XYZ file of C-alpha atoms in Angstrom:
646
model
C 71.472 179.606 128.468
C 75.030 179.272 129.614
C 77.202 176.170 129.230
C 76.990 175.400 132.946
C 73.195 175.467 132.860
C 73.131 173.062 129.883
C 75.368 170.568 131.684
C 73.207 170.814 134.791
C 70.047 170.119 132.747
C 71.618 167.069 131.023
C 72.741 165.668 134.362
C 69.229 166.008 135.728
C 67.755 164.053 132.801
C 70.221 161.199 133.318
C 69.307 161.001 136.993
C 65.608 160.836 136.091
C 66.280 157.924 133.735
C 68.148 156.044 136.442
C 65.268 156.586 138.905
C 62.722 155.319 136.323
C 64.901 152.272 135.746
C 65.001 151.483 139.469
C 61.224 151.831 139.724
C 60.658 149.397 136.832
C 62.953 146.854 138.440
C 61.028 147.182 141.701
C 57.753 146.535 139.846
C 59.254 143.304 138.385
C 59.347 144.477 134.777
C 61.891 142.401 132.796
C 63.969 144.265 130.309
C 65.617 142.520 127.322
C 69.126 141.324 128.033
C 71.707 142.140 125.416
C 73.673 138.967 124.536
C 77.360 139.051 125.222
C 79.635 139.303 122.230
C 81.384 135.979 121.680
C 84.778 136.377 120.093
C 85.387 134.290 116.966
C 87.559 131.233 117.419
C 90.984 131.724 115.963
C 92.308 128.674 114.103
C 95.948 127.971 114.513
C 97.913 128.080 111.281
C 99.202 124.541 110.652
C 102.670 124.418 109.176
C 103.008 121.611 106.652
C 106.592 120.899 107.643
C 105.176 119.765 110.999
C 102.949 117.139 109.342
C 104.347 113.597 108.987
C 102.938 111.149 106.433
C 103.328 107.414 107.208
C 102.550 104.837 104.519
C 103.347 101.370 105.938
C 103.696 98.480 103.510
C 104.467 94.785 103.647
C 108.003 95.158 102.284
C 108.837 98.828 102.891
C 107.598 101.825 104.850
C 107.508 105.353 103.434
C 107.725 108.257 105.853
C 108.202 111.936 105.101
C 107.160 115.479 105.872
C 104.268 117.016 103.976
C 106.730 119.409 102.357
C 109.165 116.726 101.165
C 109.317 115.983 97.445
C 110.032 112.299 98.081
C 109.567 110.244 101.226
C 112.171 108.154 102.985
C 111.744 104.514 101.923
C 113.116 101.922 104.329
C 112.708 98.114 104.353
C 109.954 97.371 106.852
C 112.017 94.859 108.838
C 113.596 94.753 112.276
C 116.251 92.509 113.822
C 115.931 92.033 117.596
C 118.756 90.685 119.707
C 118.174 87.528 121.758
C 117.511 88.228 125.424
C 119.140 84.958 126.521
C 122.186 83.139 125.223
C 121.455 79.891 123.434
C 118.012 81.067 122.379
C 116.889 79.468 119.078
C 117.067 81.786 116.088
C 113.852 82.805 114.323
C 113.371 84.606 111.014
C 110.150 85.519 109.215
C 110.221 84.202 105.629
C 110.519 86.608 102.726
C 109.371 84.762 99.582
C 108.157 81.539 101.164
C 104.496 81.428 102.186
C 101.882 78.895 103.283
C 100.302 76.664 100.657
C 103.393 76.100 98.488
C 104.447 72.627 99.647
C 101.134 70.877 99.066
C 101.014 67.746 96.869
C 98.831 69.629 94.368
C 101.102 72.689 94.198
C 103.360 71.482 91.385
C 100.449 70.186 89.287
C 98.587 73.469 89.733
C 101.727 75.396 88.796
C 102.128 73.358 85.613
C 98.481 73.850 84.639
C 98.801 77.573 85.177
C 101.903 77.686 83.004
C 100.002 75.946 80.198
C 97.300 78.618 80.333
C 99.974 81.318 80.256
C 101.600 79.772 77.186
C 98.215 79.548 75.470
C 97.528 83.220 76.202
C 100.957 84.233 74.896
C 100.432 82.314 71.655
C 96.863 83.602 71.116
C 97.851 87.276 71.177
C 99.589 88.434 68.028
C 102.561 90.748 68.003
C 102.337 94.289 66.651
C 103.386 93.075 63.184
C 100.446 90.651 63.063
C 102.569 87.503 63.505
C 102.097 85.079 66.354
C 104.966 84.514 68.741
C 107.145 81.455 68.307
C 107.258 79.653 71.678
C 110.692 78.971 73.151
C 111.067 75.874 75.307
C 113.021 75.935 78.547
C 115.260 73.106 77.295
C 116.765 75.368 74.626
C 117.968 77.822 77.269
C 118.890 75.079 79.720
C 121.413 73.470 77.348
C 123.374 76.742 77.300
C 122.987 77.791 80.942
C 124.173 74.467 82.373
C 127.594 75.061 80.821
C 128.057 78.529 82.302
C 130.670 79.063 85.018
C 130.948 82.385 86.868
C 133.808 84.796 86.277
C 135.513 86.376 89.282
C 135.335 90.161 89.101
C 136.974 90.928 92.433
C 138.321 88.860 95.281
C 136.273 90.992 97.664
C 132.654 91.924 97.088
C 133.074 95.034 99.280
C 129.794 94.115 100.977
C 129.974 93.550 104.705
C 127.683 92.196 107.365
C 126.174 94.693 109.795
C 128.515 95.378 112.693
C 126.869 94.067 115.868
C 129.927 94.324 118.101
C 128.310 96.984 120.294
C 125.316 94.633 120.843
C 122.436 96.942 119.837
C 119.029 95.757 121.096
C 117.576 96.027 117.599
C 118.486 97.006 114.025
C 116.163 98.468 111.413
C 115.966 98.493 107.607
C 119.057 97.730 105.543
C 121.061 97.057 108.694
C 118.591 94.326 109.655
C 118.780 92.738 106.194
C 122.568 92.421 106.426
C 122.702 90.897 109.911
C 124.932 87.809 109.852
C 122.825 84.640 110.279
C 125.333 83.494 112.904
C 124.559 86.517 115.119
C 121.989 86.213 117.905
C 119.179 88.169 116.243
C 115.619 87.372 115.198
C 114.312 88.908 111.969
C 110.704 90.155 111.942
C 108.521 91.667 109.201
C 105.656 93.261 111.205
C 103.228 93.520 108.249
C 102.374 90.688 105.849
C 99.945 91.129 102.938
C 98.780 94.462 104.344
C 97.822 93.086 107.786
C 99.601 92.549 111.089
C 101.964 89.570 110.964
C 100.335 87.740 113.876
C 101.428 84.113 114.279
C 102.240 81.570 116.971
C 106.017 81.969 116.712
C 108.366 84.419 118.465
C 107.378 88.042 117.891
C 103.976 87.079 116.532
C 101.725 88.619 119.184
C 99.822 91.876 118.808
C 102.012 93.539 121.433
C 105.212 92.429 119.693
C 104.027 93.661 116.284
C 103.105 97.082 117.691
C 106.480 97.295 119.441
C 108.241 96.506 116.152
C 106.255 99.164 114.295
C 107.020 101.757 116.968
C 110.737 100.910 116.907
C 110.988 101.061 113.087
C 109.041 104.296 112.689
C 110.833 105.986 115.582
C 114.195 105.013 114.081
C 113.254 106.505 110.694
C 112.005 109.732 112.285
C 115.166 110.196 114.323
C 117.817 109.042 111.856
C 116.456 110.027 108.440
C 114.123 112.942 109.227
C 116.221 114.140 112.206
C 113.185 114.643 114.428
C 113.747 113.929 118.144
C 110.992 111.873 119.696
C 110.485 114.482 122.409
C 109.477 116.980 119.695
C 106.711 114.809 118.228
C 104.218 116.634 120.451
C 104.520 119.504 117.971
C 103.819 117.262 114.943
C 100.671 115.848 113.386
C 100.466 112.518 111.586
C 98.686 111.273 108.457
C 98.402 107.474 108.476
C 97.511 105.619 105.275
C 95.703 102.294 105.671
C 94.681 99.640 103.105
C 91.256 99.639 101.481
C 90.281 96.490 103.383
C 91.506 97.044 106.908
C 91.051 95.640 110.367
C 89.492 98.334 112.554
C 90.964 96.855 115.709
C 94.461 96.990 114.213
C 93.950 100.573 113.056
C 92.784 101.518 116.530
C 95.894 99.973 118.106
C 98.188 101.819 115.689
C 96.408 105.125 116.398
C 96.815 104.493 120.123
C 100.500 103.793 119.603
C 101.069 106.949 117.552
C 99.208 109.226 119.980
C 100.009 107.745 123.378
C 103.388 106.049 122.913
C 105.119 108.114 120.233
C 103.450 111.347 121.299
C 101.961 112.860 118.134
C 99.579 115.702 118.882
C 96.953 114.663 116.305
C 96.330 112.077 113.618
C 94.161 111.476 110.573
C 93.598 108.036 109.041
C 92.764 107.654 105.359
C 92.588 104.918 102.748
C 95.366 104.485 100.209
C 93.053 104.302 97.204
C 91.414 107.669 97.897
C 94.782 109.327 98.428
C 96.085 107.764 95.199
C 93.290 109.354 93.147
C 93.918 112.776 94.661
C 97.638 112.402 94.087
C 97.095 111.506 90.440
C 94.771 114.429 89.795
C 91.710 112.226 89.289
C 88.333 112.727 90.917
C 87.167 109.184 90.078
C 89.103 106.054 89.175
C 89.325 102.313 89.621
C 92.492 102.119 91.714
C 94.593 98.964 91.343
C 97.413 98.826 93.900
C 99.828 95.998 93.053
C 102.117 95.706 96.059
C 104.766 93.220 97.076
C 102.455 90.742 98.796
C 98.912 91.866 97.993
C 96.924 93.490 95.220
C 93.967 95.681 96.146
C 91.262 96.883 93.754
C 88.762 99.583 94.653
C 86.528 102.065 92.831
C 86.769 105.642 94.091
C 84.213 108.248 93.030
C 84.567 111.874 94.087
C 86.771 110.982 97.031
C 84.546 108.140 98.291
C 85.674 104.520 98.262
C 82.773 102.263 97.252
C 82.615 99.518 99.850
C 81.107 96.919 97.522
C 83.931 97.321 95.022
C 86.775 96.576 97.427
C 88.814 93.464 96.691
C 92.129 92.318 98.084
C 94.026 89.631 96.170
C 96.492 87.680 98.310
C 99.340 87.834 95.806
C 101.726 90.457 94.530
C 105.233 91.150 93.353
C 106.906 88.641 95.691
C 104.830 85.830 94.167
C 106.023 86.894 90.716
C 109.608 86.811 92.033
C 109.190 83.311 93.420
C 107.604 82.103 90.151
C 110.443 83.668 88.186
C 112.935 81.735 90.312
C 111.051 78.494 89.546
C 111.210 79.298 85.826
C 114.923 80.133 86.114
C 115.562 76.757 87.673
C 113.771 75.066 84.769
C 116.045 77.000 82.416
C 119.224 75.942 84.273
C 119.888 78.977 86.479
C 123.708 79.222 86.644
C 123.750 80.496 90.259
C 122.984 77.063 91.652
C 123.393 77.920 95.351
C 120.411 80.282 95.293
C 117.830 79.485 97.979
C 114.549 81.141 98.898
C 115.377 80.800 102.596
C 118.295 83.265 102.332
C 117.549 86.971 102.644
C 120.284 88.126 100.282
C 119.304 85.580 97.635
C 115.729 86.867 97.811
C 117.063 90.360 97.332
C 119.027 89.216 94.272
C 115.971 87.515 92.754
C 113.943 90.667 93.316
C 116.572 92.634 91.405
C 116.687 90.130 88.533
C 112.909 90.249 88.182
C 112.943 94.030 87.948
C 115.598 94.168 85.213
C 114.635 91.088 83.139
C 110.835 90.608 83.276
C 108.441 92.422 80.952
C 104.945 92.234 79.433
C 105.951 93.250 75.905
C 104.980 90.450 73.543
C 107.053 91.915 70.724
C 110.187 90.738 72.568
C 110.599 87.096 71.598
C 113.277 84.464 71.121
C 116.334 83.614 73.199
C 118.390 86.507 74.551
C 121.654 86.592 76.485
C 121.966 88.530 79.741
C 124.413 88.857 82.592
C 124.201 89.623 86.304
C 126.526 89.952 89.282
C 126.448 88.542 92.794
C 128.015 90.463 95.667
C 127.661 88.844 99.076
C 129.598 89.435 102.319
C 132.705 87.293 102.813
C 132.561 86.124 99.181
C 134.118 87.294 95.887
C 132.172 89.331 93.342
C 131.059 87.015 90.527
C 129.737 87.638 87.011
C 127.247 85.185 85.474
C 126.020 84.795 81.899
C 122.447 83.571 81.359
C 120.237 82.899 78.334
C 116.484 83.355 78.724
C 113.432 83.032 76.505
C 109.756 83.195 77.455
C 110.542 83.015 81.194
C 110.742 86.805 81.321
C 107.158 87.081 80.074
C 105.677 84.051 81.798
C 106.508 85.184 85.349
C 104.623 88.536 85.365
C 101.678 86.931 83.562
C 101.112 84.992 86.765
C 99.265 88.094 87.975
C 96.573 87.275 85.402
C 96.756 83.503 85.968
C 97.313 83.110 89.745
C 97.305 79.307 89.552
C 100.846 79.678 88.231
C 101.915 80.638 91.760
C 101.080 77.119 92.996
C 99.298 78.261 96.170
C 96.889 75.620 97.483
C 94.449 75.776 100.398
C 94.703 79.522 101.048
C 92.208 82.374 100.701
C 93.278 84.218 97.569
C 90.517 86.852 97.481
C 89.609 88.911 100.543
C 86.439 90.971 100.927
C 85.336 93.713 103.312
C 83.598 91.798 106.122
C 81.332 93.430 108.648
C 83.061 94.682 111.764
C 82.693 92.310 114.696
C 82.460 95.096 117.253
C 84.719 96.573 119.900
C 83.955 95.987 123.604
C 85.640 99.302 124.427
C 83.463 101.245 121.986
C 79.878 101.635 123.249
C 78.742 103.123 119.918
C 79.989 100.503 117.460
C 77.928 98.942 114.671
C 76.287 96.432 117.022
C 74.986 99.299 119.139
C 73.604 101.004 116.040
C 71.941 97.783 114.934
C 70.331 97.174 118.318
C 69.083 100.745 118.697
C 67.735 100.707 115.163
C 65.876 97.479 115.951
C 64.393 98.986 119.117
C 63.259 102.033 117.192
C 61.653 99.851 114.551
C 59.958 97.781 117.247
C 58.578 100.842 119.030
C 57.392 102.271 115.709
C 55.657 98.979 114.925
C 53.946 98.959 118.330
C 52.727 102.516 117.845
C 51.448 101.616 114.386
C 49.589 98.613 115.812
C 47.933 100.791 118.452
C 46.829 103.272 115.822
C 45.569 100.455 113.629
C 43.527 99.060 116.539
C 41.532 102.277 116.764
C 40.586 102.142 113.065
C 37.334 100.587 111.726
C 37.502 96.894 110.995
C 36.409 97.334 107.418
C 39.270 99.648 106.602
C 41.800 97.249 108.091
C 40.410 94.352 106.092
C 40.455 96.433 102.930
C 44.099 97.310 103.404
C 44.986 93.680 104.068
C 43.257 92.539 100.913
C 44.942 95.231 98.828
C 48.369 94.289 100.087
C 47.803 90.622 99.397
C 48.756 89.575 102.942
C 46.868 88.010 105.786
C 47.737 88.818 109.368
C 50.627 91.023 110.348
C 52.709 88.070 111.498
C 52.624 86.685 107.946
C 54.428 89.677 106.489
C 57.828 88.920 104.951
C 60.603 89.415 107.443
C 62.369 91.836 105.191
C 59.297 94.089 105.278
C 58.352 93.656 108.927
C 59.924 95.272 111.941
C 60.841 92.709 114.586
C 64.062 92.682 116.520
C 65.183 89.410 115.036
C 63.953 90.008 111.524
C 63.628 92.909 109.164
C 64.721 95.614 111.575
C 68.223 94.263 111.847
C 68.447 93.617 108.119
C 67.199 97.109 107.326
C 69.747 98.625 109.699
C 72.432 96.470 108.144
C 71.550 97.790 104.707
C 71.551 101.371 105.941
C 74.974 100.972 107.461
C 76.316 99.847 104.109
C 76.145 96.430 102.467
C 79.076 94.087 102.363
C 80.572 92.554 99.283
C 78.661 89.329 99.794
C 75.301 91.102 99.630
C 75.989 92.242 96.085
C 76.527 88.620 95.055
C 73.045 87.483 96.187
C 69.717 87.721 94.453
C 66.847 89.899 95.526
C 64.693 86.996 96.694
C 67.124 86.092 99.446
C 66.092 89.169 101.429
C 62.962 87.311 102.502
C 64.934 84.690 104.436
C 65.180 84.852 108.237
C 68.154 86.760 109.581
C 70.061 83.660 110.662
C 69.575 82.012 107.281
C 70.412 85.255 105.507
C 73.675 85.683 107.370
C 74.691 82.038 107.041
C 73.965 82.055 103.318
C 75.848 85.316 102.894
C 78.831 83.919 104.775
C 78.799 80.767 102.638
C 78.719 82.776 99.415
C 81.539 85.036 100.600
C 83.653 82.029 101.641
C 83.080 80.388 98.266
C 84.024 83.599 96.479
C 87.138 84.133 98.611
C 88.439 80.656 97.788
C 88.720 81.601 94.108
C 92.003 82.954 92.740
C 90.894 85.839 90.506
C 93.291 87.172 87.925
C 94.089 90.868 87.967
C 91.949 91.657 84.920
C 88.975 89.677 86.247
C 89.275 91.389 89.631
C 89.139 94.804 87.959
C 86.053 93.833 85.945
C 84.353 92.430 89.060
C 85.129 95.539 91.104
C 83.703 97.848 88.434
C 80.655 95.616 88.013
C 79.868 96.042 91.729
C 79.326 99.790 91.270
C 75.740 100.939 91.664
C 75.033 102.790 88.413
C 76.054 102.506 84.771
C 77.344 106.066 84.888
C 79.751 105.155 87.698
C 80.875 102.066 85.797
C 81.550 104.197 82.737
C 83.729 106.498 84.819
C 85.693 103.559 86.189
C 86.329 102.027 82.765
C 87.599 105.351 81.458
C 90.103 105.720 84.308
C 91.888 102.611 85.617
C 94.755 103.792 87.809
C 97.657 101.403 88.467
C 99.848 102.204 91.482
C 102.419 100.257 93.445
C 105.616 98.628 92.263
C 104.313 95.132 91.508
C 103.256 95.897 87.920
C 106.025 98.239 86.821
C 106.983 96.083 83.839
C 107.658 97.208 80.306
C 104.469 96.933 78.247
C 102.182 96.506 81.290
C 99.868 99.352 80.257
C 99.161 98.031 76.753
C 98.896 94.439 77.973
C 96.326 95.215 80.684
C 94.357 97.510 78.364
C 94.079 94.748 75.771
C 92.760 92.246 78.323
C 90.259 94.702 79.838
C 88.789 95.638 76.454
C 88.465 92.015 75.354
C 86.776 90.880 78.588
C 84.555 93.841 79.448
C 80.786 93.335 78.956
C 79.689 94.002 75.357
C 77.001 96.412 76.575
C 79.638 98.764 77.962
C 81.789 98.726 74.855
C 79.177 100.948 73.213
C 78.768 103.214 76.250
C 82.398 103.764 77.156
C 84.065 106.212 74.809
C 87.589 105.421 75.867
C 89.086 102.780 78.158
C 92.248 104.195 79.698
C 94.842 102.467 81.878
C 97.169 104.847 83.741
C 100.345 103.177 84.969
C 102.699 106.122 85.494
C 100.702 109.189 86.567
C 102.790 112.324 86.228
C 100.762 115.363 87.189
C 102.299 118.673 88.172
C 101.274 120.352 91.381
C 99.716 123.339 89.645
C 97.595 121.273 87.262
C 96.388 118.970 90.018
C 95.453 121.809 92.351
C 93.611 123.543 89.515
C 91.735 120.380 88.533
C 90.734 119.388 92.045
C 90.038 122.909 93.251
C 86.652 123.138 91.562
C 85.523 119.763 92.918
C 87.128 119.506 96.343
C 87.411 123.239 97.127
C 91.023 123.002 98.229
C 92.466 126.016 99.998
C 95.724 127.801 99.365
C 97.322 125.651 102.067
C 97.522 122.613 99.792
C 101.017 121.162 99.547
C 102.161 118.260 97.373
C 103.673 115.324 99.196
C 104.990 112.009 97.986
C 103.927 108.757 99.593
C 105.852 106.313 97.460
C 103.232 106.219 94.754
C 101.815 109.235 92.888
C 101.772 112.736 94.330
C 99.222 113.155 97.109
C 97.445 116.432 97.795
C 95.850 116.962 101.158
C 94.071 119.931 102.633
C 95.974 120.808 105.779
C 93.694 122.473 108.300
C 92.372 121.858 111.779
C 89.149 120.319 110.548
C 90.713 117.084 109.287
C 92.674 116.334 112.439
C 91.302 114.573 115.493
C 92.804 116.613 118.294
C 93.627 115.260 121.727
C 94.842 112.007 123.163
C 92.082 111.130 125.610
C 89.329 110.609 123.029
C 90.050 108.615 119.879
C 87.426 109.543 117.329
C 86.817 107.205 114.456
C 87.908 109.183 111.411
C 87.956 106.277 109.000
C 85.043 104.952 107.002
């Protein structure tokens, strides 16, 4: 057979197949359809230098790229020019807070100081000898005779130049605005929350505008990123452990819609602190300038029951130190808490003088300088004794701060709901109740078809009478157990861990009112730092988790960076921890200065968190933070704001 004949035969067979195919289609025979090949989605490679980390604080804000070794730290303050001439001047206080000028404040401060002195005397020094107390009168007799020495006729410190009438000034420029200039001074965040008050600049809109102005200024001036290019950047926003969801939502809106970031992720500071320190589980204690938060983190999850926020911090220690300096005859007699630059000076003196090392005792001589605009540079001599130790011990005895009539301990309350969010917790509670009610109705219908004897037997075995007599915590009505069961499934609040088991049988209204009363009573107490840590660990579910927390207590923030703080806190934790855990815990460790290299941290966390090769170390003002940079952790788009926080 020739080649032409073979080709002719093959062509004939193909034509026959096509004819058979047409006949089958005419008969209505369905042939299997081969699915189309769907190409795999290609994930865009995220460059870490296009990721911005924002860690807002009460006193300073830290902003940097994910590739930066250290962030840019700027005072979180803004000065806004008056819109009208003759407008009264307003300035948010720095060290002054509510509850200090009560009639009981001084008495409470004195009682707290007595407890501090007793604690100092009870703890022996390293040589086994008790400290000899030094009275303030001994130092006062010397300090009252001190007169400053002039170092220079000019302090070389100038007020911020406002001759070009800028609408606002940010950071250090805002701190050095002349009080005679027509500017209002605002701190947008106080004690970790929005600084909302009835005065000028105290509305939600004004606070968000201040945050946008400060962060935009830092991005443009320090990071040299034009605002028009933010559409190419992604943002990581760190929020406190106890946060206001409505405030977080407004900030996310501002970052996406106003500033123009392409995507954002929101995460809690405590979880990021454990990752940055190379720890999978730890009791994180964040001592900030105006608040102290305590939270137990296990395998990257923040335990809701363990969250505490103490309404005091480093600024309260500074104010107490100033009170003790006045008792000791502070030679700079014009110092006032209402002046910004004096507050800055007191902050500096606290950082260089105060300590928690009980081996340092007796009277010691020091010196400090004052450099203010339009004033000469002065040198002061000062003699101090126990004041340097008494002030930081106020963190363990908060009554020393003299705050009366204020909530000193904040807990994680249940979210009140968002009218713009149709799927908030109230929706989940109501749908859960409806499901329970429908399930109960179906169960009743099935029970009605059963023999009477079987129903009576079951009732007698359970020890109950009719169905309506069941305890509300076990039933399924809309206003009873269904809501409570849904509430427990959504995660209990701190107040629920403080109640006994028998209270679950109360009606829902009584349960909630009793829980609110217990939480209010607990929040009115001023817990010391050591007691707050013990309470937070005690709220963990299992003994194994508690053991992990005791073996890794991580201290972050700048409020406890005193000499001897690690040994002092460790001693108090060991002495006050439950005796049952002293036998279970092999080693109680307090970590105050975590220094972990990038390679060791990535290696340690890699087995537990399965980090990819795209991990980059970044600094957020506290320990190093390691984040997995990929598309999965970002909430893309501006039209739909997904809740990416717990």
